[in-house]
Short mmCIF file of C-alpha atoms in Angstrom, two decimals:
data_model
loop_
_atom_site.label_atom_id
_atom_site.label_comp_id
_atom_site.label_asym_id
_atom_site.label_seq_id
_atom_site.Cartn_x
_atom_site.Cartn_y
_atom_site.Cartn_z
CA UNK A 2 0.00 0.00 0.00
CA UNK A 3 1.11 3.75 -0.99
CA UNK A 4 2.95 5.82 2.41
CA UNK A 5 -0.01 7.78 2.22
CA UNK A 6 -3.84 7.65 0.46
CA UNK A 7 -6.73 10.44 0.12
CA UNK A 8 -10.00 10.23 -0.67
CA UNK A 9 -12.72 12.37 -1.02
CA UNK A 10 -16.38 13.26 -2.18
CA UNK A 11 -18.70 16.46 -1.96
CA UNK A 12 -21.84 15.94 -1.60
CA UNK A 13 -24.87 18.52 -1.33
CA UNK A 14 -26.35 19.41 2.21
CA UNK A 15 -29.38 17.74 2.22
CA UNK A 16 -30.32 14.68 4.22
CA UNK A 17 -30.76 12.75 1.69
CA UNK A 18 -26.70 12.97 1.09
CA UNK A 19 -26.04 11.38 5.07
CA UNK A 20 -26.41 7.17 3.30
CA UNK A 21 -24.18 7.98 0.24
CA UNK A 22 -21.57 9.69 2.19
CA UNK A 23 -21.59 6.70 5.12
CA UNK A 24 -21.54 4.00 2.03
CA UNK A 25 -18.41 6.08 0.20
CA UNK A 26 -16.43 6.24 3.45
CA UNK A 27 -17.05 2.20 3.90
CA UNK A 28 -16.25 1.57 0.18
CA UNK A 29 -13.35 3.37 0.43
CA UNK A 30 -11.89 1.52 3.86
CA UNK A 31 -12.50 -1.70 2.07
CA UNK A 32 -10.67 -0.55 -0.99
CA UNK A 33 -7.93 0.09 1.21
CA UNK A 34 -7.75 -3.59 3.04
CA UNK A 35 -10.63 -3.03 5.33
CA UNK A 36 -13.48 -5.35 5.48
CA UNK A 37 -16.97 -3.77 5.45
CA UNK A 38 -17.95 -6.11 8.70
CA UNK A 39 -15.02 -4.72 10.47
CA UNK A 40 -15.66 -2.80 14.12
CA UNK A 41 -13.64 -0.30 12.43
CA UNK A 42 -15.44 0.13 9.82
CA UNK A 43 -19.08 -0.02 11.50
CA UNK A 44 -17.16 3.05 14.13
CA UNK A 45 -16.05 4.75 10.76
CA UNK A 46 -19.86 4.60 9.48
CA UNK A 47 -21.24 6.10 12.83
CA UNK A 48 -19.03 8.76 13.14
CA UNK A 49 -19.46 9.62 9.42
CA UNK A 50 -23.07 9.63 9.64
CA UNK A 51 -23.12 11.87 12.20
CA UNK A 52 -20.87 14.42 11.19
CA UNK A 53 -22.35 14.44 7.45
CA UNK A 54 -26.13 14.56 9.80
CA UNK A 55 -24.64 17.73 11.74
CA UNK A 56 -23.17 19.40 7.93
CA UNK A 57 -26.84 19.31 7.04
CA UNK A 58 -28.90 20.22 9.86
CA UNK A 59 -26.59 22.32 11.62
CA UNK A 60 -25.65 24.93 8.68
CA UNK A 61 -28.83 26.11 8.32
CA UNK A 62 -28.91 26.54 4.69
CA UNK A 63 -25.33 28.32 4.65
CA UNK A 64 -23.62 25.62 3.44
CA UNK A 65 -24.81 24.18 0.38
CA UNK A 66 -22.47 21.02 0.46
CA UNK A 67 -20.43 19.01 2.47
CA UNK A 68 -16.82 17.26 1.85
CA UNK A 69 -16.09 13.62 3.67
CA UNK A 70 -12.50 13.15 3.60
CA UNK A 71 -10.27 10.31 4.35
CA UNK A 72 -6.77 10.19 4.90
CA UNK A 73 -4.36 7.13 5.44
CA UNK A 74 -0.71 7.83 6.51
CA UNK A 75 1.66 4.78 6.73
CA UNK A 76 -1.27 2.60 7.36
CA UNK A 77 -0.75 3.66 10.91
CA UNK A 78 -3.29 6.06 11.57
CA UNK A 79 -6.68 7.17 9.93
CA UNK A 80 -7.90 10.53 9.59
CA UNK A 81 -11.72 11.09 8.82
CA UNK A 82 -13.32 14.64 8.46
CA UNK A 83 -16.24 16.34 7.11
CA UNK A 84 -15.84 20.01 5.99
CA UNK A 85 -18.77 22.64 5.61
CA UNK A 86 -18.75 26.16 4.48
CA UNK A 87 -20.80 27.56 7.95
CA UNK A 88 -18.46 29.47 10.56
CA UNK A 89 -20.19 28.02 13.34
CA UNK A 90 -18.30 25.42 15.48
CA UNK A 91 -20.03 22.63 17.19
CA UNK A 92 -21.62 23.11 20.70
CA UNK A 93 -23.25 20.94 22.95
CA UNK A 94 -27.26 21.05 22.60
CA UNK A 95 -29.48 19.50 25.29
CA UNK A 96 -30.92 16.40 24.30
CA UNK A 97 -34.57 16.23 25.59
CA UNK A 98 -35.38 13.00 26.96
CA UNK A 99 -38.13 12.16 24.26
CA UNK A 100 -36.23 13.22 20.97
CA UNK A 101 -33.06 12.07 18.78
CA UNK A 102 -31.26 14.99 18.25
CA UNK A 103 -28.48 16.90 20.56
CA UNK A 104 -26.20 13.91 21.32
CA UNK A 105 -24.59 13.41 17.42
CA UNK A 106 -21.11 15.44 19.04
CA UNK A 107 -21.49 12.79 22.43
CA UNK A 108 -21.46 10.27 20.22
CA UNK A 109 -18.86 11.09 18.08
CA UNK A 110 -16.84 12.17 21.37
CA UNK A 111 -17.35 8.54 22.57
CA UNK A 112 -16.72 6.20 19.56
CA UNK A 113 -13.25 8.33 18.60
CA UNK A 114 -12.22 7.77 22.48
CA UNK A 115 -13.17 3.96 22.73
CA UNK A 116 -10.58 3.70 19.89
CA UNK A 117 -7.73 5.85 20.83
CA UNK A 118 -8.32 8.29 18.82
CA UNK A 119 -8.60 12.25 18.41
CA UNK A 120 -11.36 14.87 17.76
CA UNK A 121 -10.21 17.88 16.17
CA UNK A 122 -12.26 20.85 14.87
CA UNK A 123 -10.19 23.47 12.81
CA UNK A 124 -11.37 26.54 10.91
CA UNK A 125 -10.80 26.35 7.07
CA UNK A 126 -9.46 28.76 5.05
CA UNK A 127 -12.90 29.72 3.79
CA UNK A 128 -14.61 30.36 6.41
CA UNK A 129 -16.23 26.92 7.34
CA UNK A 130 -15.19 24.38 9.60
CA UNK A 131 -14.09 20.48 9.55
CA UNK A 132 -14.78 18.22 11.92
CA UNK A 133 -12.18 15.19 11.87
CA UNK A 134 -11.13 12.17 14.10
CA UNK A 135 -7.99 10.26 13.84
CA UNK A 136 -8.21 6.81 15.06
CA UNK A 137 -5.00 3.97 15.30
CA UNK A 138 -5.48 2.03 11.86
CA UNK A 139 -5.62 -1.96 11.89
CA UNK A 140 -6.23 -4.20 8.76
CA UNK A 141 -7.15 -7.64 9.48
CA UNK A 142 -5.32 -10.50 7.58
CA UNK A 143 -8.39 -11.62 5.97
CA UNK A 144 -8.60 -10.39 2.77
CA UNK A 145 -11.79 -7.98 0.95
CA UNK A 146 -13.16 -7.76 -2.27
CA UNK A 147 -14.95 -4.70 -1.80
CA UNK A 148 -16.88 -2.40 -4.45
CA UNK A 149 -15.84 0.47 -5.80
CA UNK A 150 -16.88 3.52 -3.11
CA UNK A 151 -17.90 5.53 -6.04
CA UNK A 152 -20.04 2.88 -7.89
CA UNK A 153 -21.94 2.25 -4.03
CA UNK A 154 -22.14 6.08 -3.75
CA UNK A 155 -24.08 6.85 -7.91
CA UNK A 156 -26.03 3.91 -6.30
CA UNK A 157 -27.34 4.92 -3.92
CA UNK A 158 -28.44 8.30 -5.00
CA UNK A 159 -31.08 9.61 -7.29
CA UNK A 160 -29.65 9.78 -10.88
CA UNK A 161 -26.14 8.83 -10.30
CA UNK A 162 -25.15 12.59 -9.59
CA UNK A 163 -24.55 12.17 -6.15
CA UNK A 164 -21.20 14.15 -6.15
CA UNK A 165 -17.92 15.12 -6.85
CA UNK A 166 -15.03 12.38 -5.76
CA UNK A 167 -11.49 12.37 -6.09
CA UNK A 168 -8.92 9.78 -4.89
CA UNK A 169 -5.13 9.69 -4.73
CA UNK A 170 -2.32 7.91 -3.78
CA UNK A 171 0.53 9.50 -2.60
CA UNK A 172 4.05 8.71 -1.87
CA UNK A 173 5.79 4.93 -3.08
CA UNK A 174 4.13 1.77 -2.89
CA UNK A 175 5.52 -0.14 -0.16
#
């Protein structure tokens, strides 16, 4: 595998985008070695859902797209992030008892922890924000034979226009 891989895809901030983004991210850690069933990769779902979930609902119109991206450096460590164009960082909302919103940031908080990982939210040069984890990166020995991301993602979406993608390796084979 290459000393360092990117992916990406921009999708438009709307909730129907939250299941393509979730099934590029997977499709894309089993094109690198990771198997779809993998904890990993289940964590890597979770925390992608809710992050591209927060790009929609928390922008309030402002941002009319969001960018998942995933980085692999010396398959040692993983970095996942979703970028939006709305200034506003993340803040803690009360959850009421009797509704499923508020707790997408606890959640994330508590999956990149269980792992060893990191949250980080940075400005962009823009004006927006991206929300990223970093978690330790594992491959088990069995092998995958996954599907492209970016068939899964023109899938899953109406009219296979569900966004822009662009992948790289980077760096020597090893």
């Amino acid at each position: 595998m290459a000393d360092h891989l990117e992916a990406s895809v921009t999708l438009p901030s709307d909730p129907a985008s939250v299941a393509p983004a979730r099934t590029y991210a997977v499709g894309t850690l089993a094109e690198w070695g990771l198997p779809a069933d993998a904890d990993l990769s289940e964590t890597v779902r979770l925390i992608v859902s809710e992050l591209a979930t927060n790009a929609v609902q928390h922008t309030f119109g402002q941002s009319p797209t969001f960018t998942v991206d995933l980085v692999l450096d010396r398959d040692e460590r993983l970095r996942v992030g979703v970028t939006d164009s709305h200034p506003r960082f993340p803040k803690r909302l009360p959850a009421a008892v009797q509704q499923d919103n508020g707790r997408g940031m606890v959640i994330i908080r508590w999956l990149t922890a269980e792992c060893g990982g990191k949250l980080r939210v940075r400005p962009t040069r823009e004006g927006g924000k991206t929300v990223s984890i970093e978690l330790p990166w594992t491959v088990p020995s069995r092998p995958a034979a996954p599907e492209p991301a970016a068939a899964a993602v023109a899938r899953g979406t109406r009219g296979g226009d569900g966004g822009a993608e662009r992948r790289r390796p980077l760096g020597r084979a090893t």
